[in-house]
Short mmCIF file of N, CA and C in Angstrom, two decimals:
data_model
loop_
_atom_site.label_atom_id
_atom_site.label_comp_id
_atom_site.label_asym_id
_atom_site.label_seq_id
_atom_site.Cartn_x
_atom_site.Cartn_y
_atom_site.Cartn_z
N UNK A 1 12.75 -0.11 -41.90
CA UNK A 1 13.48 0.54 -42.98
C UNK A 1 14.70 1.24 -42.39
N UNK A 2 15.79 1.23 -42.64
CA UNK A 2 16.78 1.88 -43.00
C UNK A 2 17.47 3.55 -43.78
N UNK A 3 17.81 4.21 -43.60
CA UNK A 3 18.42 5.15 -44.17
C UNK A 3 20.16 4.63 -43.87
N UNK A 4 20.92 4.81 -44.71
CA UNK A 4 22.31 5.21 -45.07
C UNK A 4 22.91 6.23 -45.69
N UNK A 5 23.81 6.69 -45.32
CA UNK A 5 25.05 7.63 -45.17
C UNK A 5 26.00 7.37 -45.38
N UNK A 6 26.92 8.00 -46.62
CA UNK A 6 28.24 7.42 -46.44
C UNK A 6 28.84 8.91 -46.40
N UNK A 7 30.36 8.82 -46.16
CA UNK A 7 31.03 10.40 -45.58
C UNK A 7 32.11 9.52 -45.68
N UNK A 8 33.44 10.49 -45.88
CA UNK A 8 35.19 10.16 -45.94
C UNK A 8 35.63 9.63 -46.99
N UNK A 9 35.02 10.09 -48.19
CA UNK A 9 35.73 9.80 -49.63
C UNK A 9 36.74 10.82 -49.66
N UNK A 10 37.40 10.54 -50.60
CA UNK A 10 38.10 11.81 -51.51
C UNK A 10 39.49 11.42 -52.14
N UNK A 11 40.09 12.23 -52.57
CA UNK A 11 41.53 12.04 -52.90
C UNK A 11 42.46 11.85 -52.30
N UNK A 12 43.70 10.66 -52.27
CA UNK A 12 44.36 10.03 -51.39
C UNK A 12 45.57 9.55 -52.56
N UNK A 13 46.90 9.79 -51.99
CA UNK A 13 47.95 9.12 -52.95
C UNK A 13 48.41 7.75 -52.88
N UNK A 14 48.77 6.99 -53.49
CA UNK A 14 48.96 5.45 -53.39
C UNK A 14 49.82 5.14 -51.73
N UNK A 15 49.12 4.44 -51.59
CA UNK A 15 50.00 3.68 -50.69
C UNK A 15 49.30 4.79 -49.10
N UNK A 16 48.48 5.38 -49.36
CA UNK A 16 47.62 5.93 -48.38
C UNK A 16 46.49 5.33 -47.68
N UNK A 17 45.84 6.37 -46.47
CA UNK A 17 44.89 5.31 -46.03
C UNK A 17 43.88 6.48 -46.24
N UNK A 18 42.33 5.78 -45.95
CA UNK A 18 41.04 6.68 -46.05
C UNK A 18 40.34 5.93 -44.64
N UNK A 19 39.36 6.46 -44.04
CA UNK A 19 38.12 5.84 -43.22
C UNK A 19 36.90 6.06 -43.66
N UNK A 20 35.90 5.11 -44.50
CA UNK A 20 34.88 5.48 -45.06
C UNK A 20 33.85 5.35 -43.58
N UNK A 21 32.64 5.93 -43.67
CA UNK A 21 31.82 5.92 -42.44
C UNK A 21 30.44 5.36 -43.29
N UNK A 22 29.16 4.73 -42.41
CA UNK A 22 28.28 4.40 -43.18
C UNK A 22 27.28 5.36 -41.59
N UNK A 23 26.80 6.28 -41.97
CA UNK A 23 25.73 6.40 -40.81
C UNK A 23 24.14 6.08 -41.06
N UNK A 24 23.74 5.07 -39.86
CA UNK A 24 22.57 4.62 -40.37
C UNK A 24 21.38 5.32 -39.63
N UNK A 25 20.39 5.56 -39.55
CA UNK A 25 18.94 5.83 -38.87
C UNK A 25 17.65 4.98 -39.40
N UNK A 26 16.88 4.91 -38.83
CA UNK A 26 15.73 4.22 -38.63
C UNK A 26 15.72 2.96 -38.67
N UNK A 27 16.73 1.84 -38.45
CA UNK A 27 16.93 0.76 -37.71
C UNK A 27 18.61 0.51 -37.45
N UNK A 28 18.40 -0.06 -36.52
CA UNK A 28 19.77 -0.71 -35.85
C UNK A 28 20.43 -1.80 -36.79
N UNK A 29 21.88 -1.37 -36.70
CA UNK A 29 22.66 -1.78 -37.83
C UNK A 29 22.89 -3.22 -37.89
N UNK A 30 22.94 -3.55 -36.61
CA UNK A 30 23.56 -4.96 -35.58
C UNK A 30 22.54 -5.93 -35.85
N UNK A 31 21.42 -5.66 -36.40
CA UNK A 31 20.57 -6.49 -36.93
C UNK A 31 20.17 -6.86 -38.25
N UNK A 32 21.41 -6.11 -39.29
CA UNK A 32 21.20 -6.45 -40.28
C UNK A 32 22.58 -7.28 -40.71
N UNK A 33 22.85 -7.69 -41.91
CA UNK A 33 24.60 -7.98 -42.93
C UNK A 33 24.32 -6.54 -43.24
N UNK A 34 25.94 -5.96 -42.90
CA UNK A 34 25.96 -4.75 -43.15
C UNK A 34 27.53 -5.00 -44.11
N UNK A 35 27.68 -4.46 -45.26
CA UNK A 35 28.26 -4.58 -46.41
C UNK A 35 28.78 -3.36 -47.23
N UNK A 36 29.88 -3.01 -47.73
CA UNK A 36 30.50 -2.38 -48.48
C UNK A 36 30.55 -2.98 -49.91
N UNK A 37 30.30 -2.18 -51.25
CA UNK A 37 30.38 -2.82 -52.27
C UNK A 37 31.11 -1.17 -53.03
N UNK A 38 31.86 -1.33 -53.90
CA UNK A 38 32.29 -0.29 -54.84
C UNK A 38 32.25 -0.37 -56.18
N UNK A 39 32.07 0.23 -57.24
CA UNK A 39 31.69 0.24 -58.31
C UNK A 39 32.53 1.77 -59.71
N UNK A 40 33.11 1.00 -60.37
CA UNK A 40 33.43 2.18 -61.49
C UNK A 40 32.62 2.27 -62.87
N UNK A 41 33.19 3.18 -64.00
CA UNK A 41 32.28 3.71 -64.26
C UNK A 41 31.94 2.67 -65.46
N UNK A 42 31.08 1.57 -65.92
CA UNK A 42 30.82 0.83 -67.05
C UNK A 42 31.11 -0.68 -66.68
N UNK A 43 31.21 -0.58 -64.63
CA UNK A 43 31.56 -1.78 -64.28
C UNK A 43 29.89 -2.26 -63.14
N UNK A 44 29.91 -3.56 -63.05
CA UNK A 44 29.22 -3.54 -62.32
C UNK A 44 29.49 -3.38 -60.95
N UNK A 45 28.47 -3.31 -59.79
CA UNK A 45 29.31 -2.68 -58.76
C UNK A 45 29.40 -4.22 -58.09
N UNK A 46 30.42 -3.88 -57.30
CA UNK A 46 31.19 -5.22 -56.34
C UNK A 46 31.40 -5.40 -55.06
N UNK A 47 31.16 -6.46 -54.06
CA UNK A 47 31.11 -6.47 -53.12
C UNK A 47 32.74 -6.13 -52.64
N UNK A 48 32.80 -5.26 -51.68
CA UNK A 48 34.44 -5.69 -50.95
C UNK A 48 34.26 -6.34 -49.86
N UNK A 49 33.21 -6.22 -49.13
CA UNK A 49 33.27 -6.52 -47.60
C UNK A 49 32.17 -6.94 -46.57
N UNK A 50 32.05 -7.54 -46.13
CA UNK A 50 30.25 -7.52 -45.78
C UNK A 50 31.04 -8.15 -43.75
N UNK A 51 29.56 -7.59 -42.98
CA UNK A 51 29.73 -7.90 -41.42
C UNK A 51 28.55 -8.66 -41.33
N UNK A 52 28.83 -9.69 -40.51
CA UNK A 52 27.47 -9.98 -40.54
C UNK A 52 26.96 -9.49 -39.15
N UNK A 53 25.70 -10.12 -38.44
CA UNK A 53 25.02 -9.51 -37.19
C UNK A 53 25.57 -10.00 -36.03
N UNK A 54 26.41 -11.10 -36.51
CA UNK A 54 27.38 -11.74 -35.39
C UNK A 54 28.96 -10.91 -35.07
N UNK A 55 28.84 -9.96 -35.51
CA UNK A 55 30.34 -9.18 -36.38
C UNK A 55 31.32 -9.94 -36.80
N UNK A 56 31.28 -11.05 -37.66
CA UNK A 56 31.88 -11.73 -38.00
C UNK A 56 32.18 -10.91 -39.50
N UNK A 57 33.36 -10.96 -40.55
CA UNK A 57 33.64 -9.95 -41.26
C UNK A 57 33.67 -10.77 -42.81
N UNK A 58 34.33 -10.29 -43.74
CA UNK A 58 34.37 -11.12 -45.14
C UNK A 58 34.67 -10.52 -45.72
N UNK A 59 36.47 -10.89 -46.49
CA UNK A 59 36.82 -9.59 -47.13
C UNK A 59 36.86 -10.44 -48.68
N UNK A 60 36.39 -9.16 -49.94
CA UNK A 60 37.06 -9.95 -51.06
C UNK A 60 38.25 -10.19 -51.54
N UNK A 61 39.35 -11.34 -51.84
CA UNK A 61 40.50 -11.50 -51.94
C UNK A 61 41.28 -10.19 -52.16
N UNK A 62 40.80 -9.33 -53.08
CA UNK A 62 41.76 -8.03 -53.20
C UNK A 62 41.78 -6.81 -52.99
N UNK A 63 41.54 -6.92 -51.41
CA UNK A 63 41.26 -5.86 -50.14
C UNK A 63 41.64 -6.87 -49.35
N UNK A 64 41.90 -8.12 -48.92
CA UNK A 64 42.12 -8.78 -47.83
C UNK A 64 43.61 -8.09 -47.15
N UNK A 65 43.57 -8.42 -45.65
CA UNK A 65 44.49 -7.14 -45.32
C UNK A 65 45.09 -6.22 -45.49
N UNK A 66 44.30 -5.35 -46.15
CA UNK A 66 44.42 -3.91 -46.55
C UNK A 66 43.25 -3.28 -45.95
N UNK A 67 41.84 -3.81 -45.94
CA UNK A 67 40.59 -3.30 -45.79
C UNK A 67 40.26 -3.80 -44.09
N UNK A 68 39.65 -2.59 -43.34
CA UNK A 68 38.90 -3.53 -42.34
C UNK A 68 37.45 -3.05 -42.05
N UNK A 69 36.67 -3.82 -42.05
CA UNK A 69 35.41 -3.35 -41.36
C UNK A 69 34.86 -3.16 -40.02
N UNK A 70 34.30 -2.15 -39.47
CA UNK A 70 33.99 -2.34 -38.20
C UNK A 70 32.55 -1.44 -38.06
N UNK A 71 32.53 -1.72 -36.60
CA UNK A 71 30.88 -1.36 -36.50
C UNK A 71 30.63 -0.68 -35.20
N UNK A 72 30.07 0.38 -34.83
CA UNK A 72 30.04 1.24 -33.27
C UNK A 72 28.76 1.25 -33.53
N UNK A 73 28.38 0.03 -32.82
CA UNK A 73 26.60 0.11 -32.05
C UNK A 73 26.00 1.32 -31.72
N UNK A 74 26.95 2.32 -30.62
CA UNK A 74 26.17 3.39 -29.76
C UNK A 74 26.34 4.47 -31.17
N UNK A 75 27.09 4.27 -31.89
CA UNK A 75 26.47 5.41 -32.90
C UNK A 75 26.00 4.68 -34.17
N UNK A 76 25.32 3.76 -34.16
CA UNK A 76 24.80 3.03 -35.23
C UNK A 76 25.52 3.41 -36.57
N UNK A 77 26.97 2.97 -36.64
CA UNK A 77 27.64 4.01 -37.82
C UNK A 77 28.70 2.08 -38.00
N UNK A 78 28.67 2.05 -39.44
CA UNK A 78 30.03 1.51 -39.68
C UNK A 78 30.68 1.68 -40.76
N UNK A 79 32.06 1.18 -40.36
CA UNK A 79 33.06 1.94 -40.85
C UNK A 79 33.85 0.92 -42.10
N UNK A 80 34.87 1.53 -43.05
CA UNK A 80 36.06 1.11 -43.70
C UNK A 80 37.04 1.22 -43.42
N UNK A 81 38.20 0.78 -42.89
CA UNK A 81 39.51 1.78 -42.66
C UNK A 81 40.06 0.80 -44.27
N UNK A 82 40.59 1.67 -44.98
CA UNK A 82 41.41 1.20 -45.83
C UNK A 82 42.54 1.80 -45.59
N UNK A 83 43.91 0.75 -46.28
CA UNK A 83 45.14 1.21 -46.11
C UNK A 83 45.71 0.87 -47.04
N UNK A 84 47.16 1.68 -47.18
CA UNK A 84 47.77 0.88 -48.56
C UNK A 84 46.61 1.02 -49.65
N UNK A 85 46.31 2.14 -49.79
CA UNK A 85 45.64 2.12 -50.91
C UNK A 85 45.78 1.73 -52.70
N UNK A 86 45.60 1.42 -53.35
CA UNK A 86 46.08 1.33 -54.89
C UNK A 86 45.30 2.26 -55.65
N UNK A 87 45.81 2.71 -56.92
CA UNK A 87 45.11 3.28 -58.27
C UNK A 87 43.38 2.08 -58.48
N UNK A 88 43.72 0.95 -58.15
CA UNK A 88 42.90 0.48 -58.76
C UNK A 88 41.25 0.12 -57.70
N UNK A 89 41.80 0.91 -56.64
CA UNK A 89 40.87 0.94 -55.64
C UNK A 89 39.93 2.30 -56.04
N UNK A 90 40.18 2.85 -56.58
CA UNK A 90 39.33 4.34 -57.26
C UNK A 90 38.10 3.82 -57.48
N UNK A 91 37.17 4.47 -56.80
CA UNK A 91 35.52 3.91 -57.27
C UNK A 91 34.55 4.72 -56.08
N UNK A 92 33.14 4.64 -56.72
CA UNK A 92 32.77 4.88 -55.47
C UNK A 92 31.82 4.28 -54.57
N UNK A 93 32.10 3.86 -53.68
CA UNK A 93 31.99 3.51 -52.49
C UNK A 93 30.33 3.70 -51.80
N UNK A 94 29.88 2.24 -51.37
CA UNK A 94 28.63 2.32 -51.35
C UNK A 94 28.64 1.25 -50.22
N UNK A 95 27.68 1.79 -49.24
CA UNK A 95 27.06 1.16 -48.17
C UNK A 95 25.31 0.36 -48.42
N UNK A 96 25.84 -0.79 -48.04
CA UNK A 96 24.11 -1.99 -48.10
C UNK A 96 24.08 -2.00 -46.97
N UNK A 97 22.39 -2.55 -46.60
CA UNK A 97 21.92 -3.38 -45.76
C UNK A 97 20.97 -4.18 -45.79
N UNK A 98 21.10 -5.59 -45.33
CA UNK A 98 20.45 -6.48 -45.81
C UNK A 98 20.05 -7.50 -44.51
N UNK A 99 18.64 -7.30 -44.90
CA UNK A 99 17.77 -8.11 -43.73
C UNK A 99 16.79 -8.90 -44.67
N UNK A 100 15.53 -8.36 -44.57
CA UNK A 100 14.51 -9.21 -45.25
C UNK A 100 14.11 -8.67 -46.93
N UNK A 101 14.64 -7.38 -46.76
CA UNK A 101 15.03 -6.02 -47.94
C UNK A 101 16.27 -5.76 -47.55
N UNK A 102 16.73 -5.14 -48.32
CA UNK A 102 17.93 -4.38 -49.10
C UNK A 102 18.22 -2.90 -49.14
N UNK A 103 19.19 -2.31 -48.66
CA UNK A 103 19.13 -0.64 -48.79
C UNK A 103 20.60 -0.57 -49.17
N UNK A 104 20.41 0.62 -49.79
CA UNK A 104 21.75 1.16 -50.62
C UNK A 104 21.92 2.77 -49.52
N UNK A 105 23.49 3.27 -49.32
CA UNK A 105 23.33 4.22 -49.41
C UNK A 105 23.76 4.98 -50.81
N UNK A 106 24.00 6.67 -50.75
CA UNK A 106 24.09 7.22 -52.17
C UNK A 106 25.90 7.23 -52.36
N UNK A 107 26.45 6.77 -51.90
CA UNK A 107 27.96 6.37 -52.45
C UNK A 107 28.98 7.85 -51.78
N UNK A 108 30.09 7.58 -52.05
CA UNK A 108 30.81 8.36 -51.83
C UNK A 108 32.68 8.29 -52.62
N UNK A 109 32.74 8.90 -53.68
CA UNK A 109 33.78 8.90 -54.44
C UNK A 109 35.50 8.85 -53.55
N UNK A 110 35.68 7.71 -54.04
CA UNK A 110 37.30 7.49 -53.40
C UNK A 110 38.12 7.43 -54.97
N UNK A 111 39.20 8.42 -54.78
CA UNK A 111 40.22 8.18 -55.83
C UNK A 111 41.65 8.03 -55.37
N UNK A 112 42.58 7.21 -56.05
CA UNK A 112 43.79 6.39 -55.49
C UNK A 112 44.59 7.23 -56.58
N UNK A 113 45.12 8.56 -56.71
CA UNK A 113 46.37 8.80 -57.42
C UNK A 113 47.37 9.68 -56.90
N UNK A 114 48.36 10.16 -57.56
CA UNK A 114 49.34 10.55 -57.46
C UNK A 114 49.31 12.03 -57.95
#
């Protein structure tokens, strides 16, 4: 089993950057698809990004170079760097992991205005 963490939401003006963090405990991250999905309010929530155990990455078309994912083994933590942010990136922000089960973490609110 898994626990997740997410940390580094908040308010940011267009065309800004954020670093979302996912911190994990009670298994190693590197052995799961470790995935970013975001969600607003009456929408369903959506994948942006997923790593797999190979760190091979997968962005959805509209985050593709803007978004990057990455992953620090020795602190079992991974990350978002977003850049160039938009209005329409506002949501909040949720860390998976997916092995044989599924874990969510509890999200963390990103808003894109001015």
């Amino acid at each position: 089993q898994v626990q997740l963490v997410e940390s580094g939401g908040g308010l940011v003006q267009p065309g800004g950057s954020l670093r979302l963090s996912c911190a994990a405990s009670g298994s190693i991250i590197s052995d799961y698809f470790m995935s970013w999905y975001r969600q607003t309010p009456g929408n369903q929530r959506e994948l942006v990004g997923t790593m797999t155990t190979d760190a091979a990455t997968y962005y959805v078309d509209s985050v593709k170079g803007r978004f990057t994912i990455s992953r620090d083994n020795a602190a079992n933590t991974m990350f978002l760097q977003m850049r160039n942010l938009k209005p329409e990136d506002t949501a909040v922000y949720y860390c998976h992991a997916r092995k044989i089960s599924e874990y969510w973490g509890h999200g963390t609110q990103v808003t894109v205005s001015s």
